[in-house]
Coordinates of C-alpha atoms in Angstrom, one line a residue:
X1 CA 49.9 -30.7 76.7
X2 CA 52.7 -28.2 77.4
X3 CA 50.5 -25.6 76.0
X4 CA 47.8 -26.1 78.1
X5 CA 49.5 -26.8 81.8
X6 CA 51.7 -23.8 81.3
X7 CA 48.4 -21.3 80.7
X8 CA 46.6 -23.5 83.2
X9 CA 49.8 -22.7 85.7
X10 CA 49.9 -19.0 84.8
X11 CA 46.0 -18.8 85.4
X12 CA 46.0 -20.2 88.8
X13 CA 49.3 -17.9 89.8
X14 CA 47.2 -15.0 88.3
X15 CA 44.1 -15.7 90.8
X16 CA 45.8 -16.1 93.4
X17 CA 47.8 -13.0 93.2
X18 CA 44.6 -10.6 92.1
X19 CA 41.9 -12.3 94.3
X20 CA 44.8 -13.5 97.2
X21 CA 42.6 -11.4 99.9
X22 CA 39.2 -12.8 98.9
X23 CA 40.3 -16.4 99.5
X24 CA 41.9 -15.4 102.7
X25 CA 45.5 -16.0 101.9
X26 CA 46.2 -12.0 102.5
X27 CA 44.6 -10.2 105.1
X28 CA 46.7 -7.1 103.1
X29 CA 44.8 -5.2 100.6
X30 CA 48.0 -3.8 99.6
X31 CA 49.9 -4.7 96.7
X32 CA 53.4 -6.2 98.3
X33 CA 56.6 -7.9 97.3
X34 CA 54.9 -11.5 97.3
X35 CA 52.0 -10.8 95.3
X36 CA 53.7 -8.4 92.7
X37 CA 55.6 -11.4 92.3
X38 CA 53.2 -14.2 91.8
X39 CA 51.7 -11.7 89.0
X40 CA 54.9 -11.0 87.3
X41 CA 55.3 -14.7 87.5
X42 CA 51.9 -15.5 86.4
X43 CA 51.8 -13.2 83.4
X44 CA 55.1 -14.9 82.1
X45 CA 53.8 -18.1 81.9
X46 CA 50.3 -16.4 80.0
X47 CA 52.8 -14.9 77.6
X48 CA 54.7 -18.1 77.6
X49 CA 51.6 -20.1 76.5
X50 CA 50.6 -17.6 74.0
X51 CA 53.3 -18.0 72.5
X52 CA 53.7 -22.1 72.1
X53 CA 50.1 -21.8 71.1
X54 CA 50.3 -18.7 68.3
X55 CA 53.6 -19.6 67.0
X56 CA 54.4 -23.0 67.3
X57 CA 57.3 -23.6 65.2
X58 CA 59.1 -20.3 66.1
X59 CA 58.7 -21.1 69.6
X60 CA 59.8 -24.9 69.0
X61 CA 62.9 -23.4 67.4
X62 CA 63.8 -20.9 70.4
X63 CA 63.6 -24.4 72.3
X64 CA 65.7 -26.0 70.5
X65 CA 68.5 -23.1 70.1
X66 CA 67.7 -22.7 74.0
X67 CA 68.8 -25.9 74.2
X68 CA 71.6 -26.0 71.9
X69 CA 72.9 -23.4 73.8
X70 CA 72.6 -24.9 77.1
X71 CA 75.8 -24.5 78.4
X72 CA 75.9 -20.8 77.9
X73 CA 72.7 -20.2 79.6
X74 CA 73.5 -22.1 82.7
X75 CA 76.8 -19.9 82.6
X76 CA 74.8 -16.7 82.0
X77 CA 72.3 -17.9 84.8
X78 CA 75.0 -18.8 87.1
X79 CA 77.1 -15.3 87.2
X80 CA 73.6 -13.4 87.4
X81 CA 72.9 -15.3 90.6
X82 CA 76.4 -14.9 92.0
X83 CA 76.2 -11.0 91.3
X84 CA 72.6 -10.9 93.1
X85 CA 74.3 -12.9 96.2
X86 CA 77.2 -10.4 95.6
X87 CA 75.3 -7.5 95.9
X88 CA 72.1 -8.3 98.4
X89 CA 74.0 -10.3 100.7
X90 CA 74.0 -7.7 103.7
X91 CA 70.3 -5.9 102.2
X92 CA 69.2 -6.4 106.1
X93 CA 72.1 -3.8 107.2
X94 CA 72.5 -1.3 103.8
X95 CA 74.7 1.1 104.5
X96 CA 73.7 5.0 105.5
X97 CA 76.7 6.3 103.2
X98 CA 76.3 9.4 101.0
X99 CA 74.7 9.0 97.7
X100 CA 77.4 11.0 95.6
X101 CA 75.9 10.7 92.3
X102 CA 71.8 11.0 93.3
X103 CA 73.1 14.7 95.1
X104 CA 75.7 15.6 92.3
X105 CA 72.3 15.2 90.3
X106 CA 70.3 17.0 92.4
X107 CA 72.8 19.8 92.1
X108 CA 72.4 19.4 88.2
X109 CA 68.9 19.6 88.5
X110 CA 69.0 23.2 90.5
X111 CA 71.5 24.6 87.7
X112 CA 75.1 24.4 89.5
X113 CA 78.1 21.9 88.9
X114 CA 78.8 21.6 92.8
X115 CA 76.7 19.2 95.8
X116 CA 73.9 20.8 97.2
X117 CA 75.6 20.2 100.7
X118 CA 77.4 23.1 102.2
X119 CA 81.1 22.9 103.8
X120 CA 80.4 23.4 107.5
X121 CA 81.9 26.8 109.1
X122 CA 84.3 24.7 111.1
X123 CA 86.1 23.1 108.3
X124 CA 86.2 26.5 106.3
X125 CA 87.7 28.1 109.1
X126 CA 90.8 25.2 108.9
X127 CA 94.0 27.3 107.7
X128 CA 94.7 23.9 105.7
X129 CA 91.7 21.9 105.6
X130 CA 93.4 19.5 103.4
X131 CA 96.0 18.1 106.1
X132 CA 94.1 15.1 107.3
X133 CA 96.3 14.8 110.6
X134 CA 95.5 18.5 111.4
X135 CA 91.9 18.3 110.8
X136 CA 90.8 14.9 111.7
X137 CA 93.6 14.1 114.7
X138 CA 93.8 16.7 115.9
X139 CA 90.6 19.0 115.5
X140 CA 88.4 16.4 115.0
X141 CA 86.3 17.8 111.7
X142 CA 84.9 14.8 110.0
X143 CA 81.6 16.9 109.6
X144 CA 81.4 15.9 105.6
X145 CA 81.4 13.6 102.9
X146 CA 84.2 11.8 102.5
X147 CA 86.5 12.1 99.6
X148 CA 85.2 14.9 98.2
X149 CA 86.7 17.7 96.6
X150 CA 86.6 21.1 98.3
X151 CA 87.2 24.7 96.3
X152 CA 86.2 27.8 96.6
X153 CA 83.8 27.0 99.7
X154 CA 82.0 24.2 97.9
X155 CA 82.1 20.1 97.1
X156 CA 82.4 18.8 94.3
X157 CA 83.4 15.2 92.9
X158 CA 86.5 14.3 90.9
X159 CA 85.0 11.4 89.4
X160 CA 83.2 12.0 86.0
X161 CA 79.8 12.9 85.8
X162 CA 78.2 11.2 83.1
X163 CA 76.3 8.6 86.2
X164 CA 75.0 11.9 87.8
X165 CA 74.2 13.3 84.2
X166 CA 71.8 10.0 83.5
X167 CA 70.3 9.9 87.0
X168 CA 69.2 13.6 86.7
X169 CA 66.2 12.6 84.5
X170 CA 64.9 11.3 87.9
X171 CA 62.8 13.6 90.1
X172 CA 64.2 15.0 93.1
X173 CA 61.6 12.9 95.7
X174 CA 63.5 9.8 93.2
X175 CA 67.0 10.9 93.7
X176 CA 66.8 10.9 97.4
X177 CA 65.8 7.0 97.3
X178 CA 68.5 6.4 95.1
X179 CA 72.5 5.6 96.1
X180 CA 75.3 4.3 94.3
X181 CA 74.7 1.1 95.0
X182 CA 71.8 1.0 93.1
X183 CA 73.9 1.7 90.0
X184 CA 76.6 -1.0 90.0
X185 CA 74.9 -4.2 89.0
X186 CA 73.5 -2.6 86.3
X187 CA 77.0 -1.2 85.1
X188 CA 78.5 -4.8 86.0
X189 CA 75.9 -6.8 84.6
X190 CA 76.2 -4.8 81.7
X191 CA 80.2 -5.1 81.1
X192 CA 79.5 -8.9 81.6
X193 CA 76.9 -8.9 78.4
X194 CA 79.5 -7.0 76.6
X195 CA 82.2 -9.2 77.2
X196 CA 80.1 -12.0 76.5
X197 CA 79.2 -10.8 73.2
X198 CA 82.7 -10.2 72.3
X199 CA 83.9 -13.9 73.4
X200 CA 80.7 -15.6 71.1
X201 CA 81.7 -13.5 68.7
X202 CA 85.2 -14.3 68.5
X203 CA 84.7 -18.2 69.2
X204 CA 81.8 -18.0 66.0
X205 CA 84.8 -16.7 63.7
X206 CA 88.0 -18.2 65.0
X207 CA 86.5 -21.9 66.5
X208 CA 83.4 -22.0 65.1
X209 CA 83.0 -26.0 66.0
X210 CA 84.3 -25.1 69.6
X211 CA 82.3 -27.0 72.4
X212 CA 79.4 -25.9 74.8
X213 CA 81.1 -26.7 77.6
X214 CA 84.7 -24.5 76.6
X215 CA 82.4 -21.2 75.4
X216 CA 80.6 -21.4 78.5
X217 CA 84.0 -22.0 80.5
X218 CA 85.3 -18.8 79.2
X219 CA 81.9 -16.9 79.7
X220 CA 82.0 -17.9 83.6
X221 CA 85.3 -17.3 84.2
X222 CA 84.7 -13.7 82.0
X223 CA 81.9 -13.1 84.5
X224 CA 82.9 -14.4 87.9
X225 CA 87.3 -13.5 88.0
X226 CA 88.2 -10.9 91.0
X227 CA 87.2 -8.1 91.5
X228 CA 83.7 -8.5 90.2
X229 CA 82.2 -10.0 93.2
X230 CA 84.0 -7.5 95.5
X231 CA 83.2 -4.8 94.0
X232 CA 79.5 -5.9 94.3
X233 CA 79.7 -6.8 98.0
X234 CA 80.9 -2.9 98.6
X235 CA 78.9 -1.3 95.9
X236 CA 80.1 2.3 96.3
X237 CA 80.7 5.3 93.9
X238 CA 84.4 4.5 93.4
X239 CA 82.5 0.8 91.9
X240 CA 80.2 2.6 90.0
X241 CA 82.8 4.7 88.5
X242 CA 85.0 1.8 87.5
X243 CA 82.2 -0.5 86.7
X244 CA 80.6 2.3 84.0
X245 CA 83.9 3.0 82.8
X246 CA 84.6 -0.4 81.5
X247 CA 80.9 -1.3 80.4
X248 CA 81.4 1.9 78.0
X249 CA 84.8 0.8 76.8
X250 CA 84.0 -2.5 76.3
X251 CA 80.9 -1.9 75.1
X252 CA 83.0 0.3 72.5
X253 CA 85.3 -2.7 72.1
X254 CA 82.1 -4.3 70.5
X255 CA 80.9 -2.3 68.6
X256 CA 84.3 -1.9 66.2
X257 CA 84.7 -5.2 66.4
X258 CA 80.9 -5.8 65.0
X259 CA 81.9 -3.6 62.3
X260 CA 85.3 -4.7 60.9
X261 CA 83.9 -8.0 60.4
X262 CA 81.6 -6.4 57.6
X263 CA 83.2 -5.9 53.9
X264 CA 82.6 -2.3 54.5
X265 CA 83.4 0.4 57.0
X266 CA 80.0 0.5 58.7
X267 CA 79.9 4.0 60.0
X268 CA 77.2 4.0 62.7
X269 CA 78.6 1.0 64.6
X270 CA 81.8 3.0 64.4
X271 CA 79.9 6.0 65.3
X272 CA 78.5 3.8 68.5
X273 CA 82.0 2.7 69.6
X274 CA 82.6 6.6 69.7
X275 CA 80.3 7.3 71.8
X276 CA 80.8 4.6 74.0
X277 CA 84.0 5.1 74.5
X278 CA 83.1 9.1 75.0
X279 CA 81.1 8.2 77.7
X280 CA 83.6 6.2 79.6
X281 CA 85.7 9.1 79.4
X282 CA 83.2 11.0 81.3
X283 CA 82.3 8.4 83.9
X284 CA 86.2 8.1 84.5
X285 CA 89.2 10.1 83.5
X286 CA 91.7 7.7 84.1
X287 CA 90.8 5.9 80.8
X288 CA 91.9 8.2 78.8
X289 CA 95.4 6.5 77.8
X290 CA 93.6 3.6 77.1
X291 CA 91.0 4.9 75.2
X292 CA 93.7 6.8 73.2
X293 CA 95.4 3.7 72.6
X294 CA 92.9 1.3 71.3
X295 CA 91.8 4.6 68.8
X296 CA 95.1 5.1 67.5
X297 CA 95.1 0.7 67.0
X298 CA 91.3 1.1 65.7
X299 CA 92.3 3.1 62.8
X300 CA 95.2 1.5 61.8
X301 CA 93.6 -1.7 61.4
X302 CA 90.7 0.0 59.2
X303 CA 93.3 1.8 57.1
X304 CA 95.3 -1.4 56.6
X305 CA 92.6 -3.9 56.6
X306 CA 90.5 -2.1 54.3
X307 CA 93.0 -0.3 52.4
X308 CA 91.7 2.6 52.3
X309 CA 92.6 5.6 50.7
X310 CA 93.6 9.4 52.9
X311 CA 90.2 10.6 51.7
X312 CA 88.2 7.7 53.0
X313 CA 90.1 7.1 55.8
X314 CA 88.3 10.8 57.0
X315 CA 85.1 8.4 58.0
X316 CA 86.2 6.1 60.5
X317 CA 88.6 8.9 62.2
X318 CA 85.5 11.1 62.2
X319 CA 83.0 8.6 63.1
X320 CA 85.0 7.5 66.7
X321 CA 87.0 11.0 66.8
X322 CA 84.0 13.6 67.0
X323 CA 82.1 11.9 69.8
X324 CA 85.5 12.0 71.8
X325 CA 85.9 15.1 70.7
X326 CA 82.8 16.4 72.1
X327 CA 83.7 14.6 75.2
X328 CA 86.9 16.1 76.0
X329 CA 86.2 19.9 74.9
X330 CA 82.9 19.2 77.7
X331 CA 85.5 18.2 80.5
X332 CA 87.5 20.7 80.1
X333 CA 84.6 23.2 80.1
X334 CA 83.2 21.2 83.1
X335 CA 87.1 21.4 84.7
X336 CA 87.3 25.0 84.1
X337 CA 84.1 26.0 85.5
X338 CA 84.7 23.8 88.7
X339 CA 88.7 24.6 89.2
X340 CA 89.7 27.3 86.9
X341 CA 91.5 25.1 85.1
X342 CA 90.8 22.6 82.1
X343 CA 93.3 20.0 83.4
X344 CA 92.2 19.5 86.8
X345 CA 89.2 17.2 87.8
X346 CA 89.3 17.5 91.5
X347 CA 91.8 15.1 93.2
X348 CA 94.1 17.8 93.9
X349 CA 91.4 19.2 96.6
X350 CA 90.4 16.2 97.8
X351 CA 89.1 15.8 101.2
X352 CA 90.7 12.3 101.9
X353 CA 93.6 10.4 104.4
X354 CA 96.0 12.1 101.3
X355 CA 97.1 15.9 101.1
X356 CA 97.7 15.5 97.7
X357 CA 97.8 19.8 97.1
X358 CA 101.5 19.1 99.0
X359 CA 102.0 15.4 97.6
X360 CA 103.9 15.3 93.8
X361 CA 103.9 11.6 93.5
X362 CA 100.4 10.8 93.2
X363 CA 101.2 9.1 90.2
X364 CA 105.3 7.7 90.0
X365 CA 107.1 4.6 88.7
X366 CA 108.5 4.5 92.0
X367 CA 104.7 2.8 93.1
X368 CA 104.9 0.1 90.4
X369 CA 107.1 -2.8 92.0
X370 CA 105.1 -2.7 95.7
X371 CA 101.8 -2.3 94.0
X372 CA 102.8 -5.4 91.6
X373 CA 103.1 -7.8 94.4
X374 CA 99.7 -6.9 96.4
X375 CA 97.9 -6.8 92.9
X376 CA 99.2 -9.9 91.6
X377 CA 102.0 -11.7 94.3
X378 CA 100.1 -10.8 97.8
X379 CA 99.3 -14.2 99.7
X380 CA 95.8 -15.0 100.8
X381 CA 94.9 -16.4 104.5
X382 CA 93.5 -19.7 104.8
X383 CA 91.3 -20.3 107.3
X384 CA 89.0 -23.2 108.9
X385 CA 85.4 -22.0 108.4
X386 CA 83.0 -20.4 105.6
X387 CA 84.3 -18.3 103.6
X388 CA 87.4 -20.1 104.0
X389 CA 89.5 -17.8 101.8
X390 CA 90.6 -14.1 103.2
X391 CA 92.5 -11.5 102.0
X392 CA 94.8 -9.7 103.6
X393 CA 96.1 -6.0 104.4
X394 CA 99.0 -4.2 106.5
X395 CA 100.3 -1.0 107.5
X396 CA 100.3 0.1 103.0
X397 CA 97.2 -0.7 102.2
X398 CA 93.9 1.1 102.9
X399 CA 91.6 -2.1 102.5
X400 CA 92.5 -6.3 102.2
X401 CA 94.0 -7.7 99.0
X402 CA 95.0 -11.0 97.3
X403 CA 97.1 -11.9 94.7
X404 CA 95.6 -12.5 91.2
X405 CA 98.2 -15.3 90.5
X406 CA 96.3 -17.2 93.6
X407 CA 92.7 -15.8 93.3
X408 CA 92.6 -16.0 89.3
X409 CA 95.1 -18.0 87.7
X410 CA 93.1 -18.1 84.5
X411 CA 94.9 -14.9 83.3
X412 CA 98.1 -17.2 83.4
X413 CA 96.3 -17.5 79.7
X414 CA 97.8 -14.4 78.6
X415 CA 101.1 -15.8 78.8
X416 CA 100.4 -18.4 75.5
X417 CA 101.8 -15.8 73.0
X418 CA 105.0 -16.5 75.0
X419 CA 105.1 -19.8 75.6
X420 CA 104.3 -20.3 71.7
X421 CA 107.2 -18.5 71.1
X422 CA 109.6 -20.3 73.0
X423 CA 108.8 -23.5 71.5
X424 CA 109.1 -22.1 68.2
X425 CA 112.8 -21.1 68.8
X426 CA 113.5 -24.6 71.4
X427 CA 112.2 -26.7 68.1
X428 CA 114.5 -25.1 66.4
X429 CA 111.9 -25.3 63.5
X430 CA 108.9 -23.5 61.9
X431 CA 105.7 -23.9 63.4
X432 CA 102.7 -23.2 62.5
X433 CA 101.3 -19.9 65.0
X434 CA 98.0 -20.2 66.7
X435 CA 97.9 -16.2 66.5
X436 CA 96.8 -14.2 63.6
X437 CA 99.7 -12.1 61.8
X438 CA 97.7 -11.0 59.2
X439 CA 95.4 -7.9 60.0
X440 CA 91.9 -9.2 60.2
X441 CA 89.3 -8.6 62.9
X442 CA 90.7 -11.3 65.6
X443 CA 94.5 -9.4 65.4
X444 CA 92.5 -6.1 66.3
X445 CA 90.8 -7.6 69.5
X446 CA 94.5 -9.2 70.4
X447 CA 96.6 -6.1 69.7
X448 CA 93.8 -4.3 71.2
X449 CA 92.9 -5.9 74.4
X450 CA 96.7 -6.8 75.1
X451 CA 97.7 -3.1 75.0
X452 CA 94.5 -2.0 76.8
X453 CA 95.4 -4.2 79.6
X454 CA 99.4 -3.3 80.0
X455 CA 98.6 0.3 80.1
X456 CA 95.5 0.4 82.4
X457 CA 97.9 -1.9 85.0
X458 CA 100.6 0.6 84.7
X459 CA 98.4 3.3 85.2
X460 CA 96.7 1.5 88.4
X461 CA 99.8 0.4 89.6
X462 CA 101.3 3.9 89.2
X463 CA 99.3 5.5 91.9
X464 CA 100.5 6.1 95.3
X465 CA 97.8 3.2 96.7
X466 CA 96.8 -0.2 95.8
X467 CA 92.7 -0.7 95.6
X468 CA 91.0 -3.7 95.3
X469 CA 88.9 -2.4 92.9
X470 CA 91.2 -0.4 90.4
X471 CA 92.0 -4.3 89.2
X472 CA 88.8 -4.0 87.5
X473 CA 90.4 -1.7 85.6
X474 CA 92.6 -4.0 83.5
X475 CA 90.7 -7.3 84.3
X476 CA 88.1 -7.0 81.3
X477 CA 91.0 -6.6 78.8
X478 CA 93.1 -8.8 80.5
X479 CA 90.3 -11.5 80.3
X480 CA 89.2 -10.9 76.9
X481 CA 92.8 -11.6 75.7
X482 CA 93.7 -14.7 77.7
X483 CA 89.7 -16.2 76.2
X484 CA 91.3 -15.4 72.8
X485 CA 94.6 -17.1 73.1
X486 CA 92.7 -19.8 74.8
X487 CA 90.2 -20.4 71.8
X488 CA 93.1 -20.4 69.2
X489 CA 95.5 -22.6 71.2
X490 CA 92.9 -24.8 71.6
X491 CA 92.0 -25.0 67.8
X492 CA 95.4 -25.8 66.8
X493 CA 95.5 -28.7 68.9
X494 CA 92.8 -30.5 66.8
X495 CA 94.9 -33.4 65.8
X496 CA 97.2 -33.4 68.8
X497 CA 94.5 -35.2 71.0
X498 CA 96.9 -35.8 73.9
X499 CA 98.0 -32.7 74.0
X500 CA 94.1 -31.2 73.4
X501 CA 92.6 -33.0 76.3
X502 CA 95.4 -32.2 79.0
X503 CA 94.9 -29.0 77.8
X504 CA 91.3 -29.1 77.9
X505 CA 92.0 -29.9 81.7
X506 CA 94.0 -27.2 82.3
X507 CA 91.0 -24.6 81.4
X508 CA 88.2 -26.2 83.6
X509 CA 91.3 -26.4 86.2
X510 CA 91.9 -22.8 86.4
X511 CA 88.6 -21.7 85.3
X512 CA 87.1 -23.6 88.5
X513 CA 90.2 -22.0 90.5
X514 CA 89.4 -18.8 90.0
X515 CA 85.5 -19.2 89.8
X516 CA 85.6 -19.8 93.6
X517 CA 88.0 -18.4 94.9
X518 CA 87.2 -14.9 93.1
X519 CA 83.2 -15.3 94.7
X520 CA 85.0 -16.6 98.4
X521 CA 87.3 -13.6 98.8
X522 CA 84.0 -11.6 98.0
X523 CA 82.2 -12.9 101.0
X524 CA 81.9 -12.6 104.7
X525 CA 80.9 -15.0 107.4
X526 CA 77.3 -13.9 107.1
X527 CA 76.8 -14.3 103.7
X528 CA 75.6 -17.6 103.6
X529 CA 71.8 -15.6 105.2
X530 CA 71.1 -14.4 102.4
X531 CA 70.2 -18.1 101.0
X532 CA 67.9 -18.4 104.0
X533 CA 66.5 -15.0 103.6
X534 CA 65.6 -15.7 100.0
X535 CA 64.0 -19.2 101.2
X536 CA 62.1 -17.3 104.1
X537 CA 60.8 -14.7 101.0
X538 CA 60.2 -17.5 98.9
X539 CA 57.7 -19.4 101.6
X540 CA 56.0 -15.7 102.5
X541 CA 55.5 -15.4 98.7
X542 CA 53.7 -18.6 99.0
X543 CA 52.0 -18.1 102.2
X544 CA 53.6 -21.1 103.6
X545 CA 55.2 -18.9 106.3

């Protein structure tokens, strides 16, 4: 019966989207949103059918697993809706802002490394055209792209340029339909998978009998904790730069993770994680110390957990070392041929509110303590009507912010280590640790992700400016390690059933905590249109409207 209604279903959608101007539902003979949309949706439930009907108990199976999984897949569903919202909720008004990686492709494309744009004779004629007061107060040039980098009489960008790299397979009449924003949910939907796999992965190994409802917990929270959202409302090239950065290191992350849970070194997955990780390095430069760090802790771990010999050991440092490598010897060629030199990527010359060819403290220590309290300490505004929660900015800070300790307390999770700790000592007695100290797989993503996240804060909170979206930087590590602790915290506590379920409660308690308020912050008053938008869409797909 299932069989039969679903084909029957997909047979009626498929009529009415092939023959909709025959029966007089369409007086367009053109091929629109509504109707490519009835036919996607028709042929899905043809290929549905087919399927029950060709391979029954394959398909009763995926059912079953389907449903086995349930809580996951309402998790996955529920973070690809909120990044859709996220990211379409002002599609009415997009934005006319310069598509920085479509024109550094185009520039590709026509054989040079700079935008096809050219500097305008006014702001080449600035003695300094660098001091912001002098040529935006005072002179009134703003006749560019914003943060660019200008040398030698032409722009360039000091963001890597591995996203203008892929878009260049595009035609030119493509590239000039094509802006950033068009590459962040892909990047961030992409991290999200990632992560995900990482966190089943870890939770099939560590807790193997954990629940639905805890996997799916940490999967939502993975998906939905601040910045995500943000950085999907804006959807610039500084998010897309962040965004691809971490899907290629985390993706990375995977990938050596995949392979030390095999009895041998698996060199192509190690391989993969090289390149991965080389192509975060040329989507952002920033990552470098990271990326630097978790290699040094990847082989390591294969040396100790594997016990390999100084011969052998040759494969895993080749396998991750010559794709990053190869990555490093191109930006410094790509450096070189831009700025004459193979250490500088652009910022120096950039075009911004910032003279930073005068300014030594781009990066300092000094920036650590204030940018600390607006990442992590900054107070949020409450206030009577939708969306409730706002962040806010002063005098400092070039955009609003809000405390991670009041947006997303979940991270509080990376603190279990400690608190283990100090009732180990308080007990005055030996106690069994939740946390691996033997070198396996699980100590590798700990030590890993730990150390990723330290030194990608420092490095964020080093600069002269706090962002809203350089959180994103550290977030996905950050996340990854407070899931862990959570999963083996909670699979100590098996026979401590008070102490499990109050527990339990404090995960779906901060989970939900930061769920909402991470999407709130994200939104503006308007946002709530885009649900009546999609219901207006929905009845014109129908012709109810």
């Amino acid at each position: 019966m299932f069989r039969k209604t679903i084909f029957i279903l997909g047979g009626i959608l498929f009529i009415l989207s092939v023959f909709t101007q025959q029966l007089g539902l369409d007086n367009d003979a053109g091929w629109g949103t509504g109707r490519t949309a009835i036919l996607v949706l028709a042929l899905a439930f043809i290929l549905i059918g087919f399927l029950a009907s060709y391979y029954p108990d394959r398909f009763s199976k995926f059912i079953h697993a389907l449903f086995a999984r349930r809580h996951l897949v309402a998790a996955i569903l529920v973070v690809t809706i909120i990044y859709v919202w996220a990211s379409q909720v002002n599609i009415k008004y997009i934005r006319k802002d310069y598509n920085y990686y479509s024109e550094l492709a185009r520039g590709f494309k026509s054989g040079h490394l700079y935008l096809p744009e050219q500097p305008s004779q006014a702001l080449l004629a600035l003695k300094d055209p660098y001091d912001y007061n002098r040529r935006r107060v005072e002179l009134e040039v703003e006749d560019f792209p914003w943060d660019v980098s200008l040398y030698k009489q032409k722009f360039y960008l000091y963001y890597g340029p591995l996203p203008a790299l892929i878009l260049s397979v595009l035609s030119n009449e493509l590239l000039l339909q094509i802006g950033d924003r068009h590459l962040v949910i892909p990047f961030a939907l992409g991290l999200f998978i990632y992560g995900t796999l990482i966190i089943l992965m870890f939770f099939a190994r560590a807790l193997p009998n954990a629940p639905g409802w805890l996997v799916a917990t940490c999967v939502l929270t993975f998906g939905l904790t601040a910045p995500a959202a943000i950085m999907l409302q804006e959807s610039r090239i500084y998010q897309v730069a962040v965004f691809g950065a971490q899907f290629f290191f985390i993706g990375g992350g995977y990938w050596i993770y995949s392979a030390l849970t095999e009895n041998r070194l698996n060199a192509w997955k190690l391989s993969l994680a090289g390149v991965h990780w080389a192509l975060a390095l040329g989507t952002r430069f920033s990552i470098a110390p990271t990326i630097l760090y978790a290699t040094v802790v990847t082989i390591i771990c294969i040396f100790l957990l594997y016990k390999t010999s100084a011969k052998e050991i040759l494969i895993p440092v080749f396998s991750i070392g010559i794709p990053l490598l190869i990555a490093v010897v191109s930006l410094a060629w790509y450096n070189w041929a831009r700025f004459d030199s193979v250490f500088e990527f652009g910022l120096r010359y950039t075009l911004s509110d910032t003279n930073y060819t005068t300014s030594n403290e781009a990066f300092s220590i000094r920036h650590i303590g204030q940018n600390f309290h607006h990442y992590f300490t900054r107070p949020l505004r409450v206030r009577a009507h939708f969306p409730y929660l706002i962040r806010t900015k002063d005098a400092y800070l070039n955009e609003r912010l809000g405390g991670l300790l009041y947006i997303a307390p979940y991270i509080l999770f990376a603190l279990l280590p400690v608190l283990v700790g100090v009732r180990t000592i308080l007990s005055r007695k030996k106690l069994p640790s939740p946390f691996p100290l033997s070198i396996n797989p699980e100590s590798w993503l700990l030590v890993t992700s730990a150390g990723s996240a330290i030194i990608s804060a420092i490095t964020v909170a080093s600069f002269w400016t706090a962002q809203t979206r350089y959180i994103e930087d550290f977030m996905p590590s950050l996340l990854l390690f407070a899931t862990a602790n959570v999963a083996l915290v909670y699979g100590t506590l098996e026979n401590e059933v008070r102490w499990r379920k109050f527990f339990s409660f404090v995960i779906v308690l901060f989970a939900c905590i930061t769920i909402v308020a991470s999407t709130l912050v994200a939104l503006k008053t308007d946002s709530l249109s885009f649900w009546t938008n999609l219901m207006d869409t929905g009845l014109r797909i129908l012709n109810l409207k």
